[in-house]
XYZ file of C-alpha atoms in Angstrom:
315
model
C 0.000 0.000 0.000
C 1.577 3.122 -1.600
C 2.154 5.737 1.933
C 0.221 9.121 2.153
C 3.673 10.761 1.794
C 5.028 9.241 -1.503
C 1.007 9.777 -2.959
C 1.267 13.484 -2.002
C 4.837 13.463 -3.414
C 3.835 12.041 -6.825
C 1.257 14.490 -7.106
C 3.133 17.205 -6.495
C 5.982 16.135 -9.140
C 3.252 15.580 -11.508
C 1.611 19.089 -11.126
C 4.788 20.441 -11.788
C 6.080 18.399 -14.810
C 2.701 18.105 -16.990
C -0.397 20.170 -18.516
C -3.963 19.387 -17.062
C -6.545 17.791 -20.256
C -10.259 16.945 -19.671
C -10.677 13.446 -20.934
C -14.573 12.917 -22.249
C -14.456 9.613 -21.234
C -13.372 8.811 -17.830
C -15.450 9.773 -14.872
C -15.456 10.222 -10.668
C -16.669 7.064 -9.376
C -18.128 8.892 -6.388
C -20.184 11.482 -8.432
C -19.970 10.210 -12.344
C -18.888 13.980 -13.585
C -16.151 14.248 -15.873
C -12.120 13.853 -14.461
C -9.865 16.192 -15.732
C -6.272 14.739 -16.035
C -2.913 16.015 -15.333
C -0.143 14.107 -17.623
C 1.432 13.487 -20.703
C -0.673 13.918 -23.717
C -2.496 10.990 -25.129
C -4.688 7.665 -24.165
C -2.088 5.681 -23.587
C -0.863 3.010 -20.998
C 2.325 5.091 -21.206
C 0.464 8.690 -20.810
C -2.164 7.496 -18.076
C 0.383 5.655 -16.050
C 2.365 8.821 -15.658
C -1.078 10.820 -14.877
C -3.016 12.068 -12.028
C -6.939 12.015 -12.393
C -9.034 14.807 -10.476
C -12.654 15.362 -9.691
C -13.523 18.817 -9.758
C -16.501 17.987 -8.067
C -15.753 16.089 -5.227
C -11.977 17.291 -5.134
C -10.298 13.976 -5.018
C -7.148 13.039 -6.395
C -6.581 9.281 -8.373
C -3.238 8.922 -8.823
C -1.340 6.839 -11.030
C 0.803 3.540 -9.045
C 2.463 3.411 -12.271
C 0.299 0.144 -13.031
C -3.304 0.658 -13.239
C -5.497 3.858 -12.016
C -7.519 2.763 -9.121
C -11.194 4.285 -10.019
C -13.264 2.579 -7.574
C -14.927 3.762 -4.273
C -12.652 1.764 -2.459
C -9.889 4.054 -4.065
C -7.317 5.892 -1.379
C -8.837 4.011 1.423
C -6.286 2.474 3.992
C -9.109 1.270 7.009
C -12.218 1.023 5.303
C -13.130 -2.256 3.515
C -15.994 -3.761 1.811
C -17.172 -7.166 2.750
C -17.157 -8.976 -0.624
C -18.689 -12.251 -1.927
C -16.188 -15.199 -1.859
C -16.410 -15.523 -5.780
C -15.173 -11.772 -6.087
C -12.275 -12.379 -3.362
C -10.864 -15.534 -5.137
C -10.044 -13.583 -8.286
C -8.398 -10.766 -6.137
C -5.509 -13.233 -5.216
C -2.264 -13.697 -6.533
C -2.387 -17.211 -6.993
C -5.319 -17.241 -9.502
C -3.866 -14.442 -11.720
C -0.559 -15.928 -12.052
C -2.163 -19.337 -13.273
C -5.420 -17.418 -14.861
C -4.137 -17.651 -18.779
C -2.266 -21.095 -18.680
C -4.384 -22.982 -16.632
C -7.430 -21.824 -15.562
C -8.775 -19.667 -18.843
C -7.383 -22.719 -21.112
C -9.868 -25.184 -19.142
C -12.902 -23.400 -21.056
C -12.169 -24.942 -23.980
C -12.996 -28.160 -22.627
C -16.884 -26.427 -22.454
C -17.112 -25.191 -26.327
C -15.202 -22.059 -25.556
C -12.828 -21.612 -28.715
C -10.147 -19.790 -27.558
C -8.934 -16.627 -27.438
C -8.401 -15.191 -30.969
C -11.520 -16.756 -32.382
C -13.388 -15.634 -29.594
C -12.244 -12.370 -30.283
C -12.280 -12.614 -34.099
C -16.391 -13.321 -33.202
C -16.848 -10.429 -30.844
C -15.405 -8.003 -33.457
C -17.640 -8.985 -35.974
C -20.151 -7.078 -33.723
C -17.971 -4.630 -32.153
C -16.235 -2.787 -35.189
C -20.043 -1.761 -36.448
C -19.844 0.865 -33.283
C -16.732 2.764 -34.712
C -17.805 6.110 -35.910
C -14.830 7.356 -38.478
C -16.403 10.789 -37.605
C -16.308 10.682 -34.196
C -12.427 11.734 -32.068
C -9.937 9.125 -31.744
C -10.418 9.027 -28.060
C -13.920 8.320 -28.404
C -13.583 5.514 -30.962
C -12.390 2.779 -27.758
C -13.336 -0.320 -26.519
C -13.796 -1.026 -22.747
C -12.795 -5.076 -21.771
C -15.020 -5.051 -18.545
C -13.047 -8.000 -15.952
C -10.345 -8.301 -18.413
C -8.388 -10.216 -16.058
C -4.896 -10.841 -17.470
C -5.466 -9.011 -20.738
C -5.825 -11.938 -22.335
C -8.270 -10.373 -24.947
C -7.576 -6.831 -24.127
C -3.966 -7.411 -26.155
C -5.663 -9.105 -28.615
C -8.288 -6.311 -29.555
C -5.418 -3.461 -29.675
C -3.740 -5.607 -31.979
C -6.600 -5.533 -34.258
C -6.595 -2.323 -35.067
C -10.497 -1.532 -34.758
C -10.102 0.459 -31.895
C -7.909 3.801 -30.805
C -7.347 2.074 -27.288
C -8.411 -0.345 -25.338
C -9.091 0.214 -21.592
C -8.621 -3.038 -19.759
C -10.912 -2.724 -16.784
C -10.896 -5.025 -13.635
C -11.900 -5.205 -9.775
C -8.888 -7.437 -8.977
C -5.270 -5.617 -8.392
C -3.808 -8.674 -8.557
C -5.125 -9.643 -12.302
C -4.718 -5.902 -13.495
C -1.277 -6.201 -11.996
C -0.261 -9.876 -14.190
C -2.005 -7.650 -17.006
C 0.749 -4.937 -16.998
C 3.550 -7.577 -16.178
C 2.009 -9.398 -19.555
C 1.957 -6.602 -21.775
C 5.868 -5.927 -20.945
C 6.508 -9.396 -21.207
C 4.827 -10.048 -24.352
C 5.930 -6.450 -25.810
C 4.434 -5.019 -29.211
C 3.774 -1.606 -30.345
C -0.142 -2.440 -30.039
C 0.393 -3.047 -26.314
C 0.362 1.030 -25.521
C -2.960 1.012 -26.582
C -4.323 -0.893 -23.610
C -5.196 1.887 -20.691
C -5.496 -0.345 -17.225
C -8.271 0.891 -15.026
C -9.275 -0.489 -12.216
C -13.155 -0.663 -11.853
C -16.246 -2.064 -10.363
C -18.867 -3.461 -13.267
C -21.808 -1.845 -10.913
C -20.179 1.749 -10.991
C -18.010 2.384 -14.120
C -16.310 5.091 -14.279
C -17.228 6.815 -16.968
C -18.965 9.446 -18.625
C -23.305 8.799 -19.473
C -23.006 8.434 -23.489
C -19.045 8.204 -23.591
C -18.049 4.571 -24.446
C -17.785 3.168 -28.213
C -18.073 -0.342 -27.052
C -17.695 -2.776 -24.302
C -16.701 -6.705 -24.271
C -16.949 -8.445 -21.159
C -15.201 -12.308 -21.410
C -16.640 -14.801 -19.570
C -17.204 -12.827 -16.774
C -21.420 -11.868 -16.442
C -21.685 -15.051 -14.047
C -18.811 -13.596 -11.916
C -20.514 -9.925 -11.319
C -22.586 -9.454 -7.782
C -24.651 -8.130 -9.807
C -25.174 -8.589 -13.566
C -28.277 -6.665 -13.712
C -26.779 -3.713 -12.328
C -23.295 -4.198 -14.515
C -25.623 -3.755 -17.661
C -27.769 -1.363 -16.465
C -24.258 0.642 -16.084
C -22.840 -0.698 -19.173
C -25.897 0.911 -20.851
C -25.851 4.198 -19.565
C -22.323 4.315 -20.245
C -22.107 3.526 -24.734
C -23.213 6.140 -27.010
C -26.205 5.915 -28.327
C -25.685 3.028 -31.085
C -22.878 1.531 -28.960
C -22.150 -1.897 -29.025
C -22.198 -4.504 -26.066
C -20.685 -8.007 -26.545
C -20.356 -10.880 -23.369
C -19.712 -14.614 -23.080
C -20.492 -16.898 -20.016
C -21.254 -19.924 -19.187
C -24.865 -22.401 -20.460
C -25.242 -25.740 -18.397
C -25.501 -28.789 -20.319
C -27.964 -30.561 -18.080
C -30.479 -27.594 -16.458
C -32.923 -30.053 -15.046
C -30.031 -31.062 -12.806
C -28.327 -28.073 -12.451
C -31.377 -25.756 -11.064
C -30.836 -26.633 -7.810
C -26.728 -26.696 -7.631
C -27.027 -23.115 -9.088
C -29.274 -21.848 -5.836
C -26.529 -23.684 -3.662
C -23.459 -22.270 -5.497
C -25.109 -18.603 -5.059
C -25.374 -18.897 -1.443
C -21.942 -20.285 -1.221
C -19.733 -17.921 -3.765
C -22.653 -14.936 -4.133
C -22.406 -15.192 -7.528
C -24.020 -17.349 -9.994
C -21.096 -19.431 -11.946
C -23.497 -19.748 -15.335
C -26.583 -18.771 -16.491
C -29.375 -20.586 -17.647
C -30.529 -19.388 -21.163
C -33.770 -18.272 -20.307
C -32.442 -15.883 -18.053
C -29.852 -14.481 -20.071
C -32.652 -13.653 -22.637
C -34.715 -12.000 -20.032
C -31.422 -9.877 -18.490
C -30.636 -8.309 -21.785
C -34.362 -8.008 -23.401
C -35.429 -5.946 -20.205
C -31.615 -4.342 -19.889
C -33.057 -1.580 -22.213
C -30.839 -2.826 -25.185
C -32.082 -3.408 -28.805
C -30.512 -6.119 -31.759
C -29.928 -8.935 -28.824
C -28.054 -11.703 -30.973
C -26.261 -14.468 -29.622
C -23.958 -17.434 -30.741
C -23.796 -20.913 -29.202
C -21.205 -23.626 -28.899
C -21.741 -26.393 -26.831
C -21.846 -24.169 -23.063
C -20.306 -21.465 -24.970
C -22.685 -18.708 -25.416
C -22.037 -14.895 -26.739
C -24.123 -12.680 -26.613
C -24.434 -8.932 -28.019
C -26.662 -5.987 -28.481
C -26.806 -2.548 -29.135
C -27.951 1.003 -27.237
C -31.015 2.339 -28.954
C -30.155 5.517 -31.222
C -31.621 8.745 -29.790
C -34.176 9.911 -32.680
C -32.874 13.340 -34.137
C -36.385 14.925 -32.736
C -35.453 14.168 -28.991
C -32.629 16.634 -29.299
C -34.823 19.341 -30.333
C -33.718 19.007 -34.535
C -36.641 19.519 -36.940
């Protein structure tokens, strides 16, 4: 834990060195209104790592570690901690992030999952239709909501599709193995991955400010999911794409009842029946819900409804 004296050190060094830029994306976690940031120029792992975020608002400071920028409530607290679901604990520890890509994420495939580049080569089939040429660079980016180790954040920046990709995750620990990654496995694409800590039931950023969002196997692995979407979708642009993947039991007769027990146990709900993943995004206030199966593979994706031109007041 970084001391109060080396944070209020950094932040003075930084307010001497850099100019202060008002990024239309990111946002105070606390109060949602725009951060401005104090840094190098650019969206860039590079620029943000060297930056200091600041509410204007609620006049609080979010610093830079030089790994990730910590944008949750939680941020600059020392005493106070919330008490978290067992499933949300397990992927804050070290253990499971250092044996997340090798092990753990390559155990999927066993379940119809097919792997990471074709399970990103799917998602962009969906995603690149909510790039706007028109639009600023720094609006044209993808969030990867519980990226984990990057594994498909690095794959996306590579693609060229997006301006940058901000890899987004609760867990220190996997955001963390996602920086030591992207100097490990080191290509010009990897500056393009931004790494923000964040919760998926208050994202920070701005209402209307997000291109798209992919989330990888990670909906039955949120407290919440209802609430993740319902934040996901005030978040994109009008027209902005989301894309997710989870989990489909093979055998739901038998399963109905493990899934009740494994919620009580872990507090979230390890995979979703299909029914209710219909229902969650037809009543999430998306439109265009699609979705692709393989075996218990299942993505899903759909779109936030365009604003008719007669809402904003144009004849």
């Amino acid at each position: 834990m970084r001391s109060l004296e080396s944070t209020q050190f950094i932040l003075f060094l930084a307010f001497l060195s850099f100019q202060t830029t008002s990024p239309r994306n990111l946002a105070c976690p606390t109060c949602l209104e725009p951060l401005s940031r104090h840094g190098p120029q650019g969206f860039n792992r590079a620029a943000i790592a060297k930056s200091i975020l600041r509410c204007q608002t609620c006049s609080k400071d979010f610093p830079s570690d030089g790994t990730f920028i910590d944008l949750t409530l939680g941020a600059n607290r020392s005493t106070w901690q919330e008490t978290l679901p067992i499933g949300v604990r397990l992927f804050r520890t070290k253990w499971i992030s250092l044996i997340y890509e090798e092990n753990w994420r390559k155990s999927f495939e066993k379940f119809g999952f097919p792997g990471p580049d074709r399970e990103v080569e799917l998602a962009e089939t969906f995603l690149q239709t909510a790039v706007d040429p028109s639009r600023p660079d720094e609006e044209n980016l993808l969030v990867d909501i519980s990226c984990g180790t990057g594994l498909h954040s690095r794959r996306f920046a590579k693609s060229a599709t997006f301006t940058a990709v901000v890899a987004a995750d609760f867990s220190e620990a996997m955001l963390i193995q996602c920086h030591a990654l992207l100097n490990e496995k080191q290509s010009p694409w990897n500056e393009k991955v931004v790494l923000v800590r964040a919760d998926a039931s208050r994202l920070p950023f701005a209402s209307g400010s997000i291109s798209a969002v992919y989330s990888g196997a990670a909906l039955h692995c949120w407290e919440s999911p209802s609430i993740a979407i319902a934040e996901i979708c005030r978040v994109l642009r009008p027209g902005g794409v989301l894309v997710a993947t989870t989990f489909l039991p093979r055998w739901k007769s038998k399963l109905q009842t493990t899934q009740k027990f494994m919620r009580l146990i872990f507090g979230t709900k390890i995979f979703f029946f299909e029914d209710e993943l219909d229902e969650l995004f037809e009543t999430s206030g998306l439109v265009s819900y699609q979705k692709i199966k393989i075996d218990s593979y299942i993505m899903v994706c759909a779109r936030k409804k365009q604003v008719p031109a007669s809402n904003y007041g144009v004849k």
